[in-house]
Each structure stands twice: as C-alpha cells, then as structure tokens.
Amino acid sequence: MSALKWNLKDLFENDELVESSIKLLTKSSLAFRNKYENKLKDVSNFAECIKEYEDLLQEVSHIMSYAFLSFASDTTQGAFYAKCEEECKIIEENLLFFELEFCALDDEFSKKLIDENKDYSFYLSNLLKDKKHRLSKQEERIMLYLSSTGADAFARLFDESLTELKVKFEGKKLGIEEILSKLYSKDRSERKRAAKNFSKKLKKNSKLLAYILNTIRKELRVKSTLRAYEDAESFRHISNQISRKSVDALIKTSEANFSIVAKYYKKKKELLGFKELKDYDRYAPLGKDLNIKFDEAKDIVLKAFEAFSPLFSDIAKQAFDEHWIDVYPANNKRGGAFSHSTTKKAHPYVLLNYTDKRRDLFTLAHELGHSIHQKLSYKVSFLNQDTPLTTAETASVFAEMLVFDYVKKNLKNEELLGLYASKIEDIFATLFRQINFTTFERIIHAKDAELSVDEINSIWLKESKKMFQDSLSLSDNYKYWWSYIPHFIHSPFYCYAYSYAQLLVLALYGLYKSKKLDNFTGLYIDMLSSGGSKSPAELIAKFGFNVDDEKFWKIGILEIQNLVDEFLRFKI
C-alpha cells in the first residue's frame, strides 16, 4: 500500500465482505423493526433501544463510507456505489420508524425520555425541533426510495461528468484541478489561456450542467413544500442549528465590507504593474512563489500543529503514517478535496489533488483540521458525532491559520509578500466568495421556472461582480464558472457555512494569539471533542462570544482588515 494512497482495508478488506455485511445488517435491521415498530411508547428500556438503533446506523455509515470512497478514488465504480446505496435503502427503511415514532410521542413522555437519556438528550431534542417538517411514515418511505433516483442520481452524474471533463492545454488534456492550478502561474498569458480554454469546455457542457442544477432546484422546492419549510434554505439553517436572522446578519456584514476586497486588489494591480486586473489575474502570484513538495508540506503541518497542541500533531501524524490520505490527481479520481469522517471503527479519510503549489499546503492543513475534529468527535456517540456545517468548518480554517503563522516566521521580503497575498486571497475565497455563492443560490432558488444557461450566467456575473467592485474586471468567459461548483449540486446553501466559520475562526484565533485566555487550547480541544452534542452557540459561548450578536461578526472582519493593512505596507 502506497503511503500516498488511502487504505480502504481499514473499512473492509474487499467488496465481497461489504456485500456480506449488507446481508447481515439487513436481517438485524428487520429484527429491530419487528421488535420496536409501533411499540416505542411501551418500550421498557429505551436506552437499550436507542443504542441498538445507533449501532445499526453506524454500520450503514461504515458500508456507505467504503462505497463512497471507492467511487471518489475511481468514478468508474459508480455501479458498485449505486448497488450499495440501493441495498442500504432497505436497511434505512427498516429504521425509518424510530425518529418518526419518537416525534409522535406525547410531549410529557418524550421529555421524560430525554431527561433519562442524557447521552442522547441533544440529539433527541433536535428531533423534536424538526418535528413539524417530518412526513408520515409512508411518505418518508417513498422519499427514501426516490432519493437515489432524484438529486442524488444527478449529483453522481455531475461528479462523473466533471471527472471526465478534460481541457486541452499545450498539447495535453488536463483535469479540472490541473487546469485551475494554471491560474496561479506567473505567466499571465498562461493564466489567460487556461481560463479561456476552461471556459470553452464549461460552455460546451453548460446545457447538461444547467439541467442538473435545475433538477436540484426543482427537487429542493418540492421537498421544501412537502415538509412545510418557509423557503428553500430553511432546512439548512435548521440542520446548522442557527437562525435565518444570524445568516442575514452574516451576509449583510460581509457585503458591507466588500471594500476590503477592492482595496486589496487595487494594491495587487499596482504591485503587478497592470493597467487593468482581469478575472484570470485573481490568483496571480506576488513575490516569490513557493513550490512545496508533499513531504515538505507534511513536515510544515506537523510542526505547526505541534506548536499548538501535541494532540493535533499526533492525530495528523497518524493520518500520514496509517494511509488516511489519497494525495495526487489521477485518472477517474474525483476533483477537489475533502475529509470524510466514517465511524469510530475506522478513521477519517482525506482526499487531495496535490499539485505542489502553496495553496495545496493550506488545503492539506484544512482537510487535516477536519480530520482532527472528526477523530476527536468519536469520543461522543455516533448519533452525536456529526457537527453542523457552521462549526464543522471551524477546525479546518483554524488549522490553516496555524500553518500560516508558522510559515511566515521563516520567510522574508518576496516570499513573505507571496504568502500574505495567498492567505488573504484564501480568506476572500472562504468568506466573501462564499457569500456571493449564497446570494447566487438565494436568487436562483427563489425563481419557480426552469432557468436557461443565459439566465444563470447573468445572475452569476451580477453577484460575482459585487465582491470586486471596480478593482477587477470579470470577463464574459467567467459567466460559465458557476457550473463546476460542486456545493450547488451536492449541498445547496452549504457555502455560507464557510463564511460563518471563517469569521468565527478569526475571532477565536485572535483570542488565542492575544493570550487573554490561559486555557484556550484546552477549551478548543474540548469544543472539537463535543462533536455535535451541543449547539454552536453553546460551544462558542465558552470563549465569551455571542454568535447571535451582529457585533460578533465585526470582530472577524477587523482581523481581515488588519491583515490587509499589513499587506498594503509592502513595497514594489
């Protein structure tokens, strides 16, 4: 087993064992159903019942993690993924009654069960909060079975189509990650050609990609109507355990500070010596570029994590040593990067598409931050380990800041300029660009009719231009770039969670650097170890912050302003 490929044998030795596990789990789930369905109100030992339910769900997750990761590393394995998904739907159907019947219990009895089962109190309380959006058992059964032929199926089509998409460039055919890496080239003509060729390929596939997006929109609208959600994004706020009001405050605060972005890019234009900055110049390197091989990146990350907490570096070292990571781009491999949690029976898995660029160092830190969070959250039960997206992104962005501060200590002049520019642009991408993505989604999901490619293009350009104001020109080619963003397909209204986490982390990181809180590291590790067993507001309150206060978001904005002000002091 190559150290640069992940080892799925920690989940299952082979596909045949997965199939055997599915058969056994199908029998176990049916036995659970026969034992408890329509009898939940009369169960004498609810603690035993919910533990059995949790164990069965964990086994389903274990199986589907293997199937998903097999598909992510080789998207030609779609048939196996689909087969596992279909067979696990039968298992999930057998378990479907549990949450529905719990929500149907009378209030006094359900409160009694919550009080008696402290380890699951937060999970059970959240079930009740979502009670009014649940359908009948028969309707939920139909929704369950149709899920694999609806948005999930089109998400798979999206992944397979984007994986197969190759862009001609200088006699080669490049995948998306490889062509996008050209936007970081020092050669402006190379950046321009890469952007132009990529745009042409997106345009050629735009009808298919628009159809997929429209299908996602339609299904979300139908589900929102059936479940009586206020609008298309309501389900995400409930899942994230935050209010629409707090999201609106986040967006309002961010949009009110787009001038920070404009200020930065005007300075960048000056430093580059250009009369006009184009969209393909956004990531043009400043100063001396850093070419960082994976082994070097590994060493940097481990040392940066060690300086914060030995526990952080220990988990990261385990990830490197025990083959949690699939490192380089490959044929049929999914693009992008992620850390997939799996279960406490195994460990998180990290997918990268490492191309030896500076940004790849921070992607590595980002995904290992997720892995550390996921690994620590195994300390709570399976039903409690998943965190809302708003706090799930906290550990990843915090890890990036640790690496940034570690690296900058050893750099001078041109290298330091390049690092600052890269970091600021990463923050812009994580904060302001995700706000653009969210407002784009708000507009397209608010429209009832199917949208044409031209209509989507127009909305995309309008929202994207807000961020840059008059500092940078978005070319006509850029209007197709909505079409490769996976979150629009896989996780509608996911993107504001990045913005939420970015500002939250900057506030937390500022507190950490100030040394005003002696036990910060301990509190932070405790927060990550809590997984999803407490609300984001409760977790952050330990640090003295109120996430519902509009003033809170301005703390993070001030940190960005300070970083940009430091950048503005660099000379040509």
Coordinates of C-alpha atoms in Angstrom, one line a residue:
M1 CA 0.0 0.0 0.0
S2 CA 1.5 3.3 -1.1
A3 CA 1.8 5.9 1.6
L4 CA 0.3 8.4 -0.9
K5 CA -2.9 6.3 -1.4
W6 CA -5.5 5.7 1.2
N7 CA -6.1 2.2 2.7
L8 CA -9.8 1.3 2.4
K9 CA -9.0 -2.1 4.1
D10 CA -9.4 -0.3 7.4
L11 CA -13.1 -0.3 6.4
F12 CA -13.4 -3.6 4.5
E13 CA -10.9 -5.9 3.0
N14 CA -12.9 -6.2 -0.3
D15 CA -16.2 -5.7 -2.0
E16 CA -17.4 -9.2 -1.2
L17 CA -17.2 -8.5 2.6
V18 CA -19.2 -5.4 2.1
E19 CA -22.0 -7.4 0.4
S20 CA -21.9 -10.0 3.3
S21 CA -22.1 -7.2 5.8
I22 CA -25.1 -5.7 4.0
K23 CA -26.9 -9.1 4.2
L24 CA -26.3 -9.4 7.9
L25 CA -27.3 -5.8 8.6
T26 CA -30.5 -6.2 6.6
K27 CA -31.5 -9.1 8.9
S28 CA -30.5 -7.2 12.0
S29 CA -32.4 -4.0 11.0
L30 CA -35.5 -6.1 10.2
A31 CA -35.3 -7.7 13.6
F32 CA -35.0 -4.3 15.2
R33 CA -38.1 -3.1 13.3
N34 CA -40.1 -6.2 14.3
K35 CA -39.1 -5.7 17.9
Y36 CA -39.9 -1.9 18.2
E37 CA -42.1 -0.6 15.4
N38 CA -45.4 0.7 16.8
K39 CA -44.2 -0.2 20.3
L40 CA -41.9 2.7 21.1
K41 CA -44.3 4.2 23.7
D42 CA -44.3 0.9 25.5
V43 CA -40.6 0.1 25.5
S44 CA -39.3 -0.7 29.0
N45 CA -35.7 0.0 28.2
F46 CA -35.4 3.0 25.9
A47 CA -31.7 3.3 26.5
E48 CA -31.1 -0.2 25.1
C49 CA -33.4 0.6 22.1
I50 CA -31.7 3.8 21.1
K51 CA -28.2 2.2 21.5
E52 CA -29.2 -0.6 19.2
Y53 CA -30.6 1.9 16.7
E54 CA -27.4 3.9 16.8
D55 CA -25.2 0.8 16.3
L56 CA -27.3 -0.1 13.2
L57 CA -26.9 3.4 11.7
Q58 CA -23.2 3.3 12.4
E59 CA -22.9 0.0 10.4
V60 CA -24.8 1.6 7.5
S61 CA -22.4 4.6 7.6
H62 CA -19.4 2.2 7.6
I63 CA -20.7 0.5 4.5
M64 CA -21.6 3.6 2.6
S65 CA -18.2 5.2 3.5
Y66 CA -16.4 2.4 1.8
A67 CA -18.7 2.6 -1.3
F68 CA -18.3 6.4 -1.5
L69 CA -14.6 6.4 -1.0
S70 CA -14.2 3.7 -3.6
F71 CA -16.2 5.8 -6.0
A72 CA -14.3 9.1 -5.1
S73 CA -11.0 7.5 -5.9
D74 CA -12.3 5.8 -9.1
T75 CA -15.5 7.3 -10.5
T76 CA -15.9 4.3 -12.9
Q77 CA -17.0 2.4 -9.8
G78 CA -20.4 4.1 -9.9
A79 CA -22.3 0.8 -10.3
F80 CA -20.9 -0.6 -7.1
Y81 CA -21.7 2.6 -5.3
A82 CA -25.3 2.6 -6.6
K83 CA -25.7 -1.0 -5.6
C84 CA -24.6 -0.4 -2.0
E85 CA -26.8 2.7 -1.9
E86 CA -29.9 0.8 -3.1
E87 CA -29.4 -2.1 -0.7
C88 CA -28.7 0.2 2.2
K89 CA -32.0 2.0 1.5
I90 CA -33.8 -1.3 2.5
I91 CA -31.9 -1.2 5.8
E92 CA -32.7 2.5 6.3
E93 CA -36.4 1.8 5.6
N94 CA -36.4 -0.7 8.5
L95 CA -35.0 2.0 10.8
L96 CA -37.2 4.8 9.4
F97 CA -39.9 4.4 12.0
F98 CA -37.7 5.2 15.0
E99 CA -37.4 9.0 14.7
L100 CA -41.0 9.4 13.4
E101 CA -42.4 7.4 16.3
F102 CA -40.3 9.3 18.8
C103 CA -41.6 12.6 17.5
A104 CA -45.2 11.3 17.7
L105 CA -44.9 10.6 21.4
D106 CA -46.8 13.0 23.7
D107 CA -44.7 15.9 24.9
E108 CA -44.5 14.8 28.5
F109 CA -43.3 11.3 27.7
S110 CA -40.7 12.4 25.2
K111 CA -39.4 14.9 27.7
K112 CA -39.1 12.1 30.2
L113 CA -37.1 10.0 27.8
I114 CA -34.8 13.0 27.0
D115 CA -34.2 13.6 30.7
E116 CA -33.5 9.9 31.4
N117 CA -31.0 9.5 28.4
K118 CA -28.6 12.3 29.0
D119 CA -26.1 11.0 26.4
Y120 CA -28.7 11.5 23.7
S121 CA -30.6 14.4 25.1
F122 CA -29.3 17.0 22.5
Y123 CA -29.9 14.6 19.6
L124 CA -33.5 13.8 20.8
S125 CA -34.3 17.4 21.5
N126 CA -33.2 18.3 17.9
L127 CA -35.6 15.7 16.6
L128 CA -38.5 17.4 18.3
K129 CA -37.4 20.8 16.8
D130 CA -37.7 19.3 13.3
K131 CA -40.9 17.5 14.2
K132 CA -43.3 19.7 12.2
H133 CA -41.2 19.2 9.0
R134 CA -41.5 15.4 9.1
L135 CA -43.9 13.5 6.9
S136 CA -45.9 10.3 7.6
K137 CA -44.1 7.0 7.7
Q138 CA -45.4 6.0 4.3
E139 CA -44.4 9.4 2.8
E140 CA -40.9 9.2 4.3
R141 CA -40.6 5.7 2.9
I142 CA -41.3 7.0 -0.6
M143 CA -38.9 9.9 -0.2
L144 CA -36.2 7.5 0.9
Y145 CA -36.5 5.2 -2.1
L146 CA -36.8 8.1 -4.6
S147 CA -33.7 9.8 -3.2
S148 CA -31.4 7.6 -5.2
T149 CA -33.2 8.5 -8.5
G150 CA -33.5 12.2 -7.8
A151 CA -30.9 14.7 -6.7
D152 CA -28.5 12.0 -5.6
A153 CA -28.5 10.5 -9.0
F154 CA -27.9 13.8 -10.7
A155 CA -25.2 14.6 -8.2
R156 CA -23.5 11.4 -9.3
L157 CA -24.0 12.4 -13.0
F158 CA -22.4 15.8 -12.1
D159 CA -19.4 14.1 -10.5
E160 CA -18.9 11.6 -13.4
S161 CA -19.2 14.4 -16.0
L162 CA -16.8 16.7 -14.3
T163 CA -14.3 13.9 -13.7
E164 CA -14.4 13.0 -17.4
L165 CA -14.1 16.7 -18.4
K166 CA -10.7 17.3 -19.9
V167 CA -9.3 20.6 -21.1
K168 CA -6.8 20.9 -23.9
F169 CA -3.8 22.9 -22.9
E170 CA -0.4 23.0 -24.6
G171 CA -0.8 19.6 -26.2
K172 CA -2.1 17.9 -23.1
K173 CA -5.6 17.1 -21.7
L174 CA -5.9 18.3 -18.2
G175 CA -8.5 17.6 -15.5
I176 CA -10.2 20.5 -13.6
E177 CA -7.8 20.6 -10.7
E178 CA -4.8 20.7 -13.1
I179 CA -6.2 23.4 -15.4
L180 CA -7.3 25.6 -12.4
S181 CA -3.8 25.3 -11.0
K182 CA -2.6 27.2 -14.1
L183 CA -4.4 30.3 -12.7
Y184 CA -1.6 30.5 -10.2
S185 CA 1.1 30.7 -12.9
K186 CA 3.4 33.7 -13.0
D187 CA 2.9 33.8 -16.8
R188 CA -0.1 36.0 -17.5
S189 CA -0.6 34.6 -21.0
E190 CA -0.7 31.1 -19.5
R191 CA -3.3 32.1 -17.0
K192 CA -5.4 33.8 -19.7
R193 CA -5.2 30.7 -22.0
A194 CA -6.1 28.4 -19.1
A195 CA -9.1 30.4 -18.2
K196 CA -10.2 30.8 -21.8
N197 CA -9.9 27.0 -22.5
F198 CA -11.6 26.1 -19.3
S199 CA -14.5 28.5 -20.1
K200 CA -14.9 27.0 -23.5
K201 CA -15.1 23.5 -22.0
L202 CA -17.7 24.7 -19.5
K203 CA -19.7 26.4 -22.2
K204 CA -19.7 23.2 -24.2
N205 CA -21.1 21.3 -21.3
S206 CA -23.3 24.1 -19.9
K207 CA -26.7 22.7 -21.1
L208 CA -26.1 19.5 -19.2
L209 CA -24.8 21.2 -16.1
A210 CA -27.6 23.7 -16.2
Y211 CA -30.1 20.9 -16.4
I212 CA -28.5 19.2 -13.4
L213 CA -28.7 22.4 -11.4
N214 CA -32.3 23.0 -12.4
T215 CA -33.1 19.4 -11.3
I216 CA -31.6 20.1 -7.9
R217 CA -33.6 23.3 -7.7
K218 CA -36.8 21.6 -8.5
E219 CA -36.4 18.8 -6.1
L220 CA -35.4 21.1 -3.3
R221 CA -38.5 23.2 -4.0
V222 CA -40.8 20.1 -3.9
K223 CA -39.2 18.9 -0.7
S224 CA -39.5 22.3 0.9
T225 CA -43.2 22.5 0.0
L226 CA -43.9 18.9 1.3
R227 CA -42.1 19.5 4.5
A228 CA -43.6 22.9 5.1
Y229 CA -40.3 24.8 5.2
E230 CA -40.5 28.5 4.9
D231 CA -38.2 28.6 1.9
A232 CA -35.5 26.6 0.1
E233 CA -32.8 27.4 2.6
S234 CA -34.7 26.8 5.8
F235 CA -33.7 23.2 6.0
R236 CA -30.0 24.1 6.0
H237 CA -30.4 26.6 8.9
I238 CA -32.2 24.0 11.0
S239 CA -29.5 21.5 10.2
N240 CA -26.9 24.1 11.1
Q241 CA -28.8 24.9 14.3
I242 CA -28.7 28.6 13.6
S243 CA -31.4 31.2 12.6
R244 CA -32.1 32.8 9.3
K245 CA -31.6 36.1 11.2
S246 CA -28.0 35.2 12.0
V247 CA -27.3 34.2 8.4
D248 CA -28.8 37.5 7.2
A249 CA -26.5 39.4 9.6
L250 CA -23.5 37.5 8.3
I251 CA -24.3 38.3 4.7
K252 CA -25.1 41.9 5.5
T253 CA -21.9 42.4 7.4
S254 CA -19.8 40.7 4.7
E255 CA -21.3 42.6 1.8
A256 CA -20.9 45.9 3.7
N257 CA -17.1 45.2 3.8
F258 CA -16.5 44.2 0.1
S259 CA -14.5 47.4 0.0
I260 CA -11.7 45.4 1.8
V261 CA -11.5 43.2 -1.2
A262 CA -11.4 46.1 -3.6
K263 CA -8.7 47.8 -1.6
Y264 CA -6.6 44.6 -1.7
Y265 CA -6.9 44.1 -5.4
K266 CA -6.1 47.7 -6.3
K267 CA -2.9 47.2 -4.4
K268 CA -2.3 43.9 -6.1
K269 CA -2.8 45.6 -9.5
E270 CA -0.2 48.2 -8.5
L271 CA 2.3 45.6 -7.4
L272 CA 1.8 43.6 -10.6
G273 CA 2.2 46.8 -12.7
F274 CA -1.1 46.2 -14.7
K275 CA -3.4 48.8 -16.0
E276 CA -6.3 46.5 -15.5
L277 CA -6.8 43.4 -13.4
K278 CA -8.8 40.6 -15.1
D279 CA -10.6 37.6 -13.5
Y280 CA -7.7 35.3 -14.5
D281 CA -5.4 37.6 -12.5
R282 CA -7.1 37.0 -9.2
Y283 CA -4.6 34.4 -8.1
A284 CA -1.6 35.7 -10.0
P285 CA 1.4 35.1 -7.6
L286 CA 3.1 38.0 -6.0
G287 CA 6.6 38.0 -4.7
K288 CA 8.5 34.7 -4.8
D289 CA 6.3 31.7 -5.3
L290 CA 6.7 28.6 -3.1
N291 CA 6.9 25.2 -4.7
I292 CA 6.2 22.8 -1.9
K293 CA 6.6 19.1 -2.3
F294 CA 4.2 16.9 -0.3
D295 CA 6.9 15.7 2.1
E296 CA 7.8 19.3 2.9
A297 CA 4.2 20.2 3.4
K298 CA 3.8 17.3 5.7
D299 CA 6.7 18.5 7.8
I300 CA 5.4 22.0 8.0
V301 CA 1.9 20.9 9.0
L302 CA 3.2 18.6 11.7
K303 CA 5.4 21.3 13.2
A304 CA 2.7 24.0 13.1
F305 CA 0.2 21.6 14.8
E306 CA 2.8 20.6 17.4
A307 CA 3.3 24.2 18.4
F308 CA -0.4 24.5 19.2
S309 CA -1.0 21.1 20.7
P310 CA 0.8 17.7 20.7
L311 CA -2.6 16.1 20.3
F312 CA -3.1 17.9 17.0
S313 CA 0.3 16.7 15.6
D314 CA -0.3 13.2 16.9
I315 CA -3.5 12.7 15.0
A316 CA -2.1 14.3 11.9
K317 CA 1.0 12.0 12.1
Q318 CA -1.4 9.1 12.4
A319 CA -3.1 10.2 9.2
F320 CA 0.2 10.3 7.3
D321 CA 1.5 7.0 8.8
E322 CA -1.7 4.9 8.5
H323 CA -2.7 5.9 5.0
W324 CA -5.7 8.1 5.6
I325 CA -4.8 10.3 2.7
D326 CA -5.1 9.9 -1.1
V327 CA -2.7 12.6 -2.3
Y328 CA -2.2 13.2 -6.1
P329 CA -4.6 13.7 -9.1
A330 CA -5.3 10.6 -11.0
N331 CA -7.4 9.4 -13.9
N332 CA -11.1 8.9 -12.9
K333 CA -10.4 10.4 -9.4
R334 CA -12.8 12.9 -8.1
G335 CA -11.6 16.5 -8.1
G336 CA -11.4 18.9 -5.1
A337 CA -10.5 17.9 -1.6
F338 CA -12.4 16.6 1.5
S339 CA -12.1 14.8 4.8
H340 CA -14.7 12.0 5.1
S341 CA -15.5 11.1 8.7
T342 CA -16.6 7.4 8.5
T343 CA -17.0 5.9 12.1
K344 CA -15.1 5.3 15.2
K345 CA -14.5 1.7 14.0
A346 CA -12.1 3.2 11.4
H347 CA -10.9 6.8 11.0
P348 CA -11.4 9.9 8.7
Y349 CA -10.2 9.7 5.1
V350 CA -8.7 12.7 3.3
L351 CA -8.9 13.2 -0.5
L352 CA -6.4 15.7 -2.0
N353 CA -5.4 16.6 -5.6
Y354 CA -2.0 17.8 -4.6
T355 CA -0.1 19.8 -7.3
D356 CA 2.9 21.1 -5.3
K357 CA 1.5 24.7 -5.0
R358 CA 1.4 26.9 -2.0
R359 CA -2.3 26.6 -1.9
D360 CA -2.0 22.8 -1.7
L361 CA -0.2 23.2 1.6
F362 CA -3.1 25.0 3.1
T363 CA -5.6 22.6 1.6
L364 CA -3.7 19.8 3.4
A365 CA -3.8 21.8 6.6
H366 CA -7.6 22.5 6.1
E367 CA -8.5 18.9 5.5
L368 CA -6.4 17.6 8.4
G369 CA -8.1 20.1 10.6
H370 CA -11.4 18.4 9.6
S371 CA -9.8 15.0 10.3
I372 CA -8.7 16.1 13.8
H373 CA -12.1 17.4 14.5
Q374 CA -13.8 14.2 13.2
K375 CA -11.4 11.9 15.1
L376 CA -11.9 13.8 18.4
S377 CA -15.7 13.8 17.9
Y378 CA -15.6 9.9 18.0
K379 CA -15.4 10.4 21.8
V380 CA -19.1 11.1 21.8
S381 CA -21.7 8.6 20.4
F382 CA -22.3 8.1 16.7
L383 CA -25.6 10.0 16.9
N384 CA -23.8 12.9 18.4
Q385 CA -20.6 13.0 16.4
D386 CA -21.7 14.9 13.3
T387 CA -21.3 18.7 13.7
P388 CA -23.4 21.3 12.0
L389 CA -21.6 22.8 9.0
T390 CA -21.1 26.1 10.7
T391 CA -18.8 24.6 13.3
A392 CA -17.6 21.7 11.1
E393 CA -15.5 24.3 9.1
T394 CA -14.1 25.8 12.3
A395 CA -11.3 23.3 12.9
S396 CA -10.2 23.3 9.2
V397 CA -9.9 27.1 8.9
F398 CA -8.2 27.3 12.4
A399 CA -5.6 24.7 11.1
E400 CA -4.9 26.9 8.1
M401 CA -4.2 29.9 10.4
L402 CA -1.8 27.8 12.5
V403 CA 0.2 26.9 9.3
F404 CA 0.1 30.5 8.1
D405 CA 1.6 31.8 11.3
Y406 CA 4.2 29.1 11.4
V407 CA 5.3 29.6 7.8
K408 CA 5.5 33.3 7.9
K409 CA 8.1 33.3 10.7
N410 CA 10.7 31.7 8.3
L411 CA 10.1 34.0 5.3
K412 CA 11.4 37.4 4.3
N413 CA 10.5 40.0 1.7
E414 CA 9.4 38.4 -1.6
E415 CA 8.4 35.1 0.0
L416 CA 6.5 36.9 2.8
L417 CA 4.7 39.1 0.2
G418 CA 3.7 36.0 -1.7
L419 CA 2.5 34.2 1.5
Y420 CA 0.4 37.2 2.6
A421 CA -1.2 37.6 -0.8
S422 CA -2.0 33.9 -0.9
K423 CA -3.5 33.9 2.6
I424 CA -5.6 36.9 2.0
E425 CA -6.9 35.5 -1.2
D426 CA -7.8 32.3 0.6
I427 CA -9.7 34.2 3.2
F428 CA -11.5 36.1 0.5
A429 CA -12.4 32.9 -1.2
T430 CA -13.6 31.3 2.1
L431 CA -15.5 34.4 3.2
F432 CA -16.6 36.8 0.6
R433 CA -16.7 34.5 -2.4
Q434 CA -18.9 32.1 -0.4
I435 CA -21.3 35.0 0.4
N436 CA -21.5 35.6 -3.4
F437 CA -22.3 31.9 -3.8
T438 CA -25.0 32.1 -1.2
T439 CA -26.7 35.2 -2.7
F440 CA -26.5 33.5 -6.1
E441 CA -28.3 30.4 -4.7
R442 CA -30.9 32.6 -3.0
I443 CA -31.8 34.2 -6.3
I444 CA -31.9 31.0 -8.4
H445 CA -33.9 29.0 -5.8
A446 CA -36.4 31.9 -5.4
K447 CA -37.4 31.5 -9.1
D448 CA -40.0 29.0 -10.0
A449 CA -39.4 28.5 -13.7
E450 CA -36.5 26.5 -15.2
L451 CA -33.6 28.8 -15.8
S452 CA -31.7 28.9 -19.1
V453 CA -28.0 28.9 -19.3
D454 CA -28.0 32.6 -20.2
E455 CA -30.2 33.4 -17.2
I456 CA -28.0 31.5 -14.8
N457 CA -24.9 33.2 -16.3
S458 CA -26.4 36.6 -15.8
I459 CA -27.2 36.1 -12.2
W460 CA -23.8 34.5 -11.6
L461 CA -21.9 37.5 -13.1
K462 CA -24.0 40.1 -11.3
E463 CA -23.4 38.5 -7.8
S464 CA -19.7 37.9 -8.5
K465 CA -19.1 41.5 -9.5
K466 CA -20.3 42.8 -6.2
M467 CA -17.3 41.4 -4.4
F468 CA -14.7 43.1 -6.5
Q469 CA -16.4 46.4 -7.1
D470 CA -14.2 48.5 -9.5
S471 CA -10.9 46.7 -8.6
L472 CA -11.1 43.8 -11.1
S473 CA -12.9 43.0 -14.4
L474 CA -14.8 39.8 -14.9
S475 CA -14.6 38.8 -18.5
D476 CA -17.5 37.3 -20.5
N477 CA -15.9 33.9 -20.2
Y478 CA -16.3 33.9 -16.4
K479 CA -20.1 33.7 -16.7
Y480 CA -19.9 29.9 -17.0
W481 CA -17.9 29.3 -13.9
W482 CA -20.9 28.6 -11.7
S483 CA -21.3 25.3 -13.5
Y484 CA -18.4 23.4 -11.8
I485 CA -19.1 24.4 -8.2
P486 CA -20.0 21.0 -6.5
H487 CA -21.7 22.5 -3.5
F488 CA -24.5 23.9 -5.6
I489 CA -25.3 20.3 -6.6
H490 CA -24.3 18.2 -3.5
S491 CA -25.2 20.6 -0.7
P492 CA -27.4 23.6 -1.6
F493 CA -26.9 26.5 0.8
Y494 CA -23.8 24.9 2.2
C495 CA -21.5 27.7 1.3
Y496 CA -22.4 30.3 3.9
A497 CA -21.0 27.8 6.5
Y498 CA -17.5 28.6 5.1
S499 CA -18.1 32.3 5.7
Y500 CA -19.6 31.7 9.1
A501 CA -16.6 29.5 10.1
Q502 CA -14.0 32.0 8.6
L503 CA -15.2 34.9 10.7
L504 CA -15.7 32.7 13.8
V505 CA -12.2 31.3 13.5
L506 CA -10.6 34.7 13.0
A507 CA -12.3 35.8 16.2
L508 CA -11.2 32.6 18.0
Y509 CA -7.7 32.8 16.6
G510 CA -7.4 36.5 17.6
L511 CA -8.3 35.4 21.1
Y512 CA -5.7 32.6 21.0
K513 CA -2.9 34.9 19.9
S514 CA -3.9 37.6 22.5
K515 CA -3.2 35.0 25.3
K516 CA -6.1 36.6 27.2
L517 CA -7.5 33.1 27.9
D518 CA -5.0 30.9 29.7
N519 CA -6.8 27.6 29.0
F520 CA -7.7 28.4 25.3
T521 CA -6.1 25.2 23.9
G522 CA -8.0 23.0 26.4
L523 CA -11.3 24.8 25.7
Y524 CA -10.8 24.5 22.0
I525 CA -10.0 20.8 22.1
D526 CA -13.0 20.3 24.4
M527 CA -15.1 22.1 21.8
L528 CA -13.9 19.8 19.0
S529 CA -14.4 16.7 21.1
S530 CA -18.0 17.6 21.7
G531 CA -18.8 16.9 18.1
G532 CA -22.5 17.7 17.5
S533 CA -23.6 17.0 21.1
K534 CA -24.0 20.7 21.8
S535 CA -25.3 23.7 19.8
P536 CA -22.8 26.1 18.1
A537 CA -24.0 28.9 20.3
E538 CA -23.3 26.9 23.4
L539 CA -19.9 25.8 22.2
I540 CA -18.8 29.3 21.3
A541 CA -20.2 30.9 24.5
K542 CA -17.4 29.1 26.4
F543 CA -15.0 31.6 24.8
G544 CA -17.2 34.6 25.8
F545 CA -18.7 35.1 22.3
N546 CA -22.4 35.5 21.3
V547 CA -22.9 34.3 17.8
D548 CA -26.4 35.9 17.6
D549 CA -24.9 39.4 18.2
E550 CA -24.2 41.3 14.9
K551 CA -21.2 42.9 16.6
F552 CA -19.6 39.4 16.8
W553 CA -19.1 39.2 13.0
K554 CA -17.3 42.5 13.0
I555 CA -14.6 41.1 15.2
G556 CA -13.6 38.7 12.4
I557 CA -13.9 41.5 9.8
L558 CA -11.5 43.6 11.9
E559 CA -8.9 40.8 11.8
I560 CA -9.2 40.7 8.0
Q561 CA -8.8 44.4 7.8
N562 CA -5.7 44.3 9.9
L563 CA -4.2 41.6 7.7
V564 CA -4.9 43.6 4.5
D565 CA -3.4 46.7 6.2
E566 CA -0.2 44.8 6.8
F567 CA -0.2 43.7 3.1
L568 CA -0.7 47.3 2.0
R569 CA 2.7 48.2 3.6
F570 CA 4.6 46.0 1.1
K571 CA 6.6 48.0 -1.5
I572 CA 7.0 47.3 -5.2

